[in-house]
Structure formats: C-alpha cells, structure tokens
PDB file of C-alpha atoms in Angstrom:
ATOM      1  CA  MET A   1     -15.658  -5.581 246.566  1.00 54.00           C
ATOM      2  CA  PRO A   2     -15.958  -3.403 243.498  1.00 57.00           C
ATOM      3  CA  ASP A   3     -19.344  -2.807 242.186  1.00 59.00           C
ATOM      4  CA  ASP A   4     -20.360  -3.877 238.692  1.00 59.00           C
ATOM      5  CA  ASP A   5     -21.230  -0.291 237.994  1.00 62.00           C
ATOM      6  CA  ASP A   6     -17.578   0.740 238.440  1.00 66.00           C
ATOM      7  CA  LYS A   7     -16.360  -1.439 235.529  1.00 65.00           C
ATOM      8  CA  PRO A   8     -16.105   0.346 232.193  1.00 65.00           C
ATOM      9  CA  LYS A   9     -18.683  -0.882 229.780  1.00 68.00           C
ATOM     10  CA  ARG A  10     -17.656  -2.341 226.490  1.00 67.00           C
ATOM     11  CA  THR A  11     -18.980  -0.171 223.657  1.00 83.00           C
ATOM     12  CA  LYS A  12     -18.352  -2.566 220.785  1.00 85.00           C
ATOM     13  CA  SER A  13     -19.570  -6.087 220.348  1.00 85.00           C
ATOM     14  CA  TRP A  14     -17.128  -8.917 219.732  1.00 85.00           C
ATOM     15  CA  ARG A  15     -18.391  -9.161 216.183  1.00 85.00           C
ATOM     16  CA  GLU A  16     -17.484  -5.520 215.568  1.00 85.00           C
ATOM     17  CA  ILE A  17     -14.067  -6.030 217.128  1.00 82.00           C
ATOM     18  CA  ASP A  18     -13.420  -9.036 214.850  1.00 81.00           C
ATOM     19  CA  LYS A  19     -14.465  -7.047 211.790  1.00 79.00           C
ATOM     20  CA  MET A  20     -11.988  -4.329 212.706  1.00 78.00           C
ATOM     21  CA  ARG A  21      -9.239  -6.943 212.983  1.00 77.00           C
ATOM     22  CA  ASP A  22     -10.045  -8.184 209.469  1.00 66.00           C
ATOM     23  CA  LYS A  23      -9.634  -4.681 208.092  1.00 64.00           C
ATOM     24  CA  SER A  24      -6.114  -4.294 209.446  1.00 57.00           C
ATOM     25  CA  GLY A  25      -3.247  -3.312 207.147  1.00 56.00           C
ATOM     26  CA  SER A  26      -1.781  -6.815 206.934  1.00 57.00           C
ATOM     27  CA  SER A  27      -3.838  -7.750 203.879  1.00 59.00           C
ATOM     28  CA  ARG A  28      -2.884  -4.510 202.173  1.00 62.00           C
ATOM     29  CA  ARG A  29       0.741  -5.220 202.984  1.00 64.00           C
ATOM     30  CA  SER A  30       0.530  -8.689 201.475  1.00 71.00           C
ATOM     31  CA  ASP A  31      -1.114  -7.249 198.330  1.00 73.00           C
ATOM     32  CA  ARG A  32       1.719  -4.766 197.963  1.00 76.00           C
ATOM     33  CA  GLU A  33       4.303  -7.501 198.475  1.00 77.00           C
ATOM     34  CA  SER A  34       2.721  -9.746 195.837  1.00 75.00           C
ATOM     35  CA  GLU A  35       2.532  -6.838 193.368  1.00 76.00           C
ATOM     36  CA  ARG A  36       6.184  -6.037 194.034  1.00 77.00           C
ATOM     37  CA  PHE A  37       7.109  -9.696 193.510  1.00 72.00           C
ATOM     38  CA  GLN A  38       5.141  -9.956 190.270  1.00 72.00           C
ATOM     39  CA  SER A  39       6.810  -6.852 188.887  1.00 74.00           C
ATOM     40  CA  SER A  40      10.298  -8.119 189.756  1.00 75.00           C
ATOM     41  CA  THR A  41      12.612  -9.128 186.931  1.00 77.00           C
ATOM     42  CA  LYS A  42      13.041 -12.687 188.195  1.00 77.00           C
ATOM     43  CA  TYR A  43       9.291 -13.258 188.086  1.00 75.00           C
ATOM     44  CA  THR A  44       9.076 -11.685 184.631  1.00 76.00           C
ATOM     45  CA  GLN A  45      11.879 -13.926 183.362  1.00 77.00           C
ATOM     46  CA  TYR A  46      10.160 -16.951 184.889  1.00 78.00           C
ATOM     47  CA  LYS A  47       6.858 -16.124 183.185  1.00 76.00           C
ATOM     48  CA  THR A  48       8.588 -15.436 179.859  1.00 76.00           C
ATOM     49  CA  ASN A  49      10.399 -18.768 179.976  1.00 75.00           C
ATOM     50  CA  LEU A  50       7.173 -20.584 180.787  1.00 73.00           C
ATOM     51  CA  ASP A  51       5.385 -18.870 177.904  1.00 72.00           C
ATOM     52  CA  ARG A  52       8.164 -19.861 175.524  1.00 67.00           C
ATOM     53  CA  LEU A  53       8.159 -23.419 176.804  1.00 67.00           C
ATOM     54  CA  PHE A  54       4.440 -23.925 176.375  1.00 64.00           C
ATOM     55  CA  SER A  55       4.149 -22.108 173.061  1.00 61.00           C
ATOM     56  CA  GLN A  56       6.800 -24.439 171.561  1.00 54.00           C
ATOM     57  CA  GLY A  57       9.002 -21.437 170.840  1.00 50.00           C
ATOM     58  CA  VAL A  58      11.800 -22.613 173.086  1.00 50.00           C
ATOM     59  CA  ALA A  59      14.728 -24.644 171.864  1.00 55.00           C
ATOM     60  CA  SER A  60      14.595 -28.277 172.846  1.00 56.00           C
ATOM     61  CA  SER A  61      18.013 -27.840 174.449  1.00 58.00           C
ATOM     62  CA  ALA A  62      16.310 -25.899 177.236  1.00 62.00           C
ATOM     63  CA  LEU A  63      14.281 -28.969 178.146  1.00 63.00           C
ATOM     64  CA  PRO A  64      15.793 -31.524 180.499  1.00 68.00           C
ATOM     65  CA  GLU A  65      17.009 -34.711 178.806  1.00 68.00           C
ATOM     66  CA  HIS A  66      14.299 -36.931 180.286  1.00 70.00           C
ATOM     67  CA  LEU A  67      11.549 -34.590 179.018  1.00 68.00           C
ATOM     68  CA  ARG A  68      13.050 -34.477 175.535  1.00 63.00           C
ATOM     69  CA  GLU A  69      12.977 -38.271 175.403  1.00 66.00           C
ATOM     70  CA  LYS A  70       9.372 -38.460 176.637  1.00 66.00           C
ATOM     71  CA  LEU A  71       8.130 -35.772 174.270  1.00 63.00           C
ATOM     72  CA  GLY A  72      10.110 -37.143 171.352  1.00 60.00           C
ATOM     73  CA  VAL A  73      11.584 -33.736 170.603  1.00 54.00           C
ATOM     74  CA  GLU A  74      14.609 -33.764 168.362  1.00 55.00           C
ATOM     75  CA  ASP A  75      17.617 -31.636 169.179  1.00 53.00           C
ATOM     76  CA  ASP A  76      17.387 -28.439 167.148  1.00 60.00           C
ATOM     77  CA  THR A  77      20.112 -26.411 168.842  1.00 66.00           C
ATOM     78  CA  ALA A  78      22.201 -26.139 165.654  1.00 66.00           C
ATOM     79  CA  LYS A  79      19.227 -24.754 163.723  1.00 69.00           C
ATOM     80  CA  ASP A  80      18.444 -22.393 166.597  1.00 71.00           C
ATOM     81  CA  ASP A  81      22.033 -21.152 166.722  1.00 75.00           C
ATOM     82  CA  GLU A  82      22.006 -20.475 162.974  1.00 77.00           C
ATOM     83  CA  ARG A  83      18.772 -18.528 163.311  1.00 75.00           C
ATOM     84  CA  LYS A  84      20.231 -16.450 166.156  1.00 79.00           C
ATOM     85  CA  LYS A  85      23.338 -15.696 164.116  1.00 82.00           C
ATOM     86  CA  LEU A  86      21.160 -14.555 161.222  1.00 80.00           C
ATOM     87  CA  TYR A  87      19.157 -12.272 163.457  1.00 77.00           C
ATOM     88  CA  ALA A  88      22.338 -10.763 164.872  1.00 83.00           C
ATOM     89  CA  ILE A  89      23.417  -9.489 161.431  1.00 84.00           C
ATOM     90  CA  GLU A  90      22.685  -5.772 161.451  1.00 85.00           C
ATOM     91  CA  ASP A  91      23.645  -4.763 157.900  1.00 86.00           C
ATOM     92  CA  PRO A  92      20.560  -5.262 155.695  1.00 85.00           C
ATOM     93  CA  LYS A  93      22.513  -6.313 152.586  1.00 88.00           C
ATOM     94  CA  ALA A  94      24.543  -8.862 154.558  1.00 89.00           C
ATOM     95  CA  PHE A  95      21.347 -10.115 156.222  1.00 87.00           C
ATOM     96  CA  TYR A  96      19.554 -10.590 152.890  1.00 88.00           C
ATOM     97  CA  ALA A  97      22.566 -12.434 151.419  1.00 88.00           C
ATOM     98  CA  ALA A  98      22.852 -14.667 154.491  1.00 87.00           C
ATOM     99  CA  MET A  99      19.115 -15.389 154.453  1.00 87.00           C
ATOM    100  CA  THR A 100      19.236 -16.285 150.760  1.00 87.00           C
ATOM    101  CA  ASP A 101      21.962 -18.838 151.524  1.00 87.00           C
ATOM    102  CA  TYR A 102      20.047 -20.059 154.594  1.00 85.00           C
ATOM    103  CA  LEU A 103      16.835 -20.563 152.608  1.00 85.00           C
ATOM    104  CA  LYS A 104      18.629 -22.761 150.070  1.00 86.00           C
ATOM    105  CA  SER A 105      19.169 -25.455 152.700  1.00 83.00           C
ATOM    106  CA  HIS A 106      16.466 -24.715 155.302  1.00 80.00           C
ATOM    107  CA  GLU A 107      12.797 -23.898 155.350  1.00 84.00           C
ATOM    108  CA  LEU A 108      11.596 -20.442 156.346  1.00 84.00           C
ATOM    109  CA  PRO A 109      11.831 -19.982 160.145  1.00 81.00           C
ATOM    110  CA  SER A 110       8.736 -19.239 162.213  1.00 81.00           C
ATOM    111  CA  ASP A 111      10.445 -16.373 164.012  1.00 82.00           C
ATOM    112  CA  PRO A 112       8.293 -13.238 163.474  1.00 84.00           C
ATOM    113  CA  ARG A 113      11.315 -10.953 163.900  1.00 86.00           C
ATOM    114  CA  ILE A 114      13.193 -12.630 161.046  1.00 86.00           C
ATOM    115  CA  LEU A 115      10.062 -12.739 158.882  1.00 87.00           C
ATOM    116  CA  ASP A 116       9.566  -9.042 159.601  1.00 87.00           C
ATOM    117  CA  ARG A 117      13.088  -8.266 158.396  1.00 86.00           C
ATOM    118  CA  LEU A 118      12.594 -10.445 155.304  1.00 86.00           C
ATOM    119  CA  LEU A 119       9.788  -8.145 154.147  1.00 87.00           C
ATOM    120  CA  GLY A 120      12.531  -5.760 153.031  1.00 87.00           C
ATOM    121  CA  HIS A 121      14.317  -8.400 150.926  1.00 87.00           C
ATOM    122  CA  PRO A 122      14.987  -7.360 147.292  1.00 87.00           C
ATOM    123  CA  ASP A 123      13.550 -10.648 145.914  1.00 85.00           C
ATOM    124  CA  ASP A 124       9.741 -10.611 145.659  1.00 86.00           C
ATOM    125  CA  GLU A 125       9.619 -14.417 145.968  1.00 88.00           C
ATOM    126  CA  VAL A 126      11.255 -14.267 149.418  1.00 87.00           C
ATOM    127  CA  ILE A 127       8.891 -11.472 150.458  1.00 88.00           C
ATOM    128  CA  GLU A 128       5.937 -13.554 149.282  1.00 89.00           C
ATOM    129  CA  ARG A 129       7.134 -16.592 151.283  1.00 89.00           C
ATOM    130  CA  ALA A 130       7.664 -14.471 154.410  1.00 88.00           C
ATOM    131  CA  LEU A 131       4.254 -12.869 154.010  1.00 89.00           C
ATOM    132  CA  THR A 132       2.631 -16.287 153.598  1.00 89.00           C
ATOM    133  CA  ARG A 133       4.284 -17.546 156.797  1.00 89.00           C
ATOM    134  CA  LEU A 134       3.196 -14.427 158.690  1.00 88.00           C
ATOM    135  CA  GLU A 135      -0.392 -14.901 157.476  1.00 88.00           C
ATOM    136  CA  GLU A 136      -0.346 -18.555 158.551  1.00 88.00           C
ATOM    137  CA  MET A 137       0.959 -17.632 161.988  1.00 86.00           C
ATOM    138  CA  HIS A 138      -1.670 -14.903 162.348  1.00 84.00           C
ATOM    139  CA  LYS A 139      -4.497 -17.285 161.406  1.00 87.00           C
ATOM    140  CA  ALA A 140      -3.181 -19.871 163.872  1.00 84.00           C
ATOM    141  CA  GLY A 141      -2.984 -17.218 166.596  1.00 83.00           C
ATOM    142  CA  THR A 142       0.741 -17.761 167.192  1.00 81.00           C
ATOM    143  CA  LEU A 143       1.985 -14.482 165.730  1.00 81.00           C
ATOM    144  CA  LYS A 144       3.621 -12.225 168.297  1.00 84.00           C
ATOM    145  CA  VAL A 145       3.707  -9.006 166.324  1.00 83.00           C
ATOM    146  CA  PRO A 146       7.093  -7.251 166.314  1.00 83.00           C
ATOM    147  CA  PRO A 147       6.865  -3.464 166.737  1.00 83.00           C
ATOM    148  CA  SER A 148       8.091  -2.697 163.213  1.00 83.00           C
ATOM    149  CA  LEU A 149       5.876  -5.190 161.369  1.00 84.00           C
ATOM    150  CA  SER A 150       3.120  -2.718 160.586  1.00 85.00           C
ATOM    151  CA  GLN A 151       5.619  -0.269 159.064  1.00 87.00           C
ATOM    152  CA  ARG A 152       7.300  -2.980 156.985  1.00 86.00           C
ATOM    153  CA  LEU A 153       3.955  -4.180 155.678  1.00 87.00           C
ATOM    154  CA  ALA A 154       3.147  -0.587 154.732  1.00 87.00           C
ATOM    155  CA  SER A 155       6.434  -0.332 152.838  1.00 87.00           C
ATOM    156  CA  VAL A 156       5.629  -3.586 150.990  1.00 86.00           C
ATOM    157  CA  GLU A 157       2.276  -2.042 150.030  1.00 86.00           C
ATOM    158  CA  ILE A 158       4.074   0.951 148.546  1.00 86.00           C
ATOM    159  CA  GLU A 159       7.231  -0.568 147.062  1.00 84.00           C
ATOM    160  CA  SER A 160       6.195  -3.977 145.751  1.00 81.00           C
ATOM    161  CA  GLY A 161       5.836  -4.389 142.023  1.00 82.00           C
ATOM    162  CA  LEU A 162       3.244  -7.144 142.402  1.00 85.00           C
ATOM    163  CA  PRO A 163      -0.341  -5.947 143.004  1.00 87.00           C
ATOM    164  CA  ALA A 164      -1.308  -9.246 144.692  1.00 87.00           C
ATOM    165  CA  LEU A 165       1.559  -8.862 147.156  1.00 87.00           C
ATOM    166  CA  ARG A 166       0.566  -5.272 147.903  1.00 87.00           C
ATOM    167  CA  LYS A 167      -3.022  -6.340 148.568  1.00 89.00           C
ATOM    168  CA  ARG A 168      -1.983  -9.190 150.901  1.00 89.00           C
ATOM    169  CA  ALA A 169       0.358  -6.882 152.830  1.00 86.00           C
ATOM    170  CA  ALA A 170      -2.453  -4.335 153.272  1.00 88.00           C
ATOM    171  CA  GLU A 171      -4.863  -7.023 154.490  1.00 89.00           C
ATOM    172  CA  LEU A 172      -2.384  -8.406 157.012  1.00 87.00           C
ATOM    173  CA  ARG A 173      -1.524  -4.925 158.259  1.00 86.00           C
ATOM    174  CA  LYS A 174      -5.215  -4.222 158.879  1.00 88.00           C
ATOM    175  CA  ALA A 175      -5.667  -7.604 160.586  1.00 87.00           C
ATOM    176  CA  ILE A 176      -2.852  -7.094 163.104  1.00 84.00           C
ATOM    177  CA  ARG A 177      -3.940  -3.643 164.228  1.00 79.00           C
TER     178      ARG A 177
END
C-alpha cells in the first residue's frame, strides 16, 4: 500500500482554488459581449425608438391601436407627414414660403430642427415665434439641441433689426452651451 508521504501535497486551499475560478475570463468575455451588443445598430435603434416613445416625440401611428385607445391619443399622422415634407425642403426660400403657408393653418411645430431653420426666416414675427417656442422647450427640458442652433442664434443676434430679439437670441445661445 502506498504511503501517505508519497501523495503530492496540495499547495492551495479550496478557498484559493474557488477564487481563481471566479477570476476566469468568462466574466470578461460576457462584458465584451454586452458592450458589443449595446454598440450594435439594432440596440441603438431600439433605444432611440424607446426614447421617442416616452418623450412623446413619436407619432401616434407608431403606437399599437389598443394603446392609442387607452391613452386617448388622436391620430396625428397627417400633421406628422406635413412636418416631414416641410423638413425635406432643402431650398431656404422654398422652405420659408412653405412654412409661411403652413403657419397660416397650423400652430408652430415643436420640432427643434424646424424651429432652428425658422430662425433664418425673413419675417421677424416668425423668428420671434420660433425663438419663443425654443425658449419654452429649453425651460421645460425637452429641447434636443440641433448642431446648428448655436450658429443660427448667433446670426439672429447679428442680423435682427429688433434689439429685444437680439438679446433673447444671445441669452438662449448662452443657456444651451
């Protein structure tokens, strides 16, 4: 029979062995996989759609019918389509003319991109209305600042003939920095 002295002695305790198992690469692998998933375009689209849904910026047509009924949301797809068509107009003069016609029958949209473009409108009254809406959205914390907004506000500061409008544009530009 073999002697107990012939058996190799264990140098590490079971506790130490378990700790080494916990430090294996599997957790690092799962971290990398979750980072890769979160940076994927599908995940980004999912998060963007959820943000739009919960910030009330999504069209009610995107909601299922049973949710629209429960929430009492009216169907605003026609208004949304008109707004999208307006935003798609690239020529500034055509955009300003279309927005003037749009504003005769509709209220000013809460789309920061359209409001940003309206700051270049030749009519100071339209600029003042757009600036007021932008200020309201900023105070409410719902303004998602378009990249060009700061530059357009600066141009309103320089080009506007109304000192009050220039001052308000400067204040909003400083507030969104």
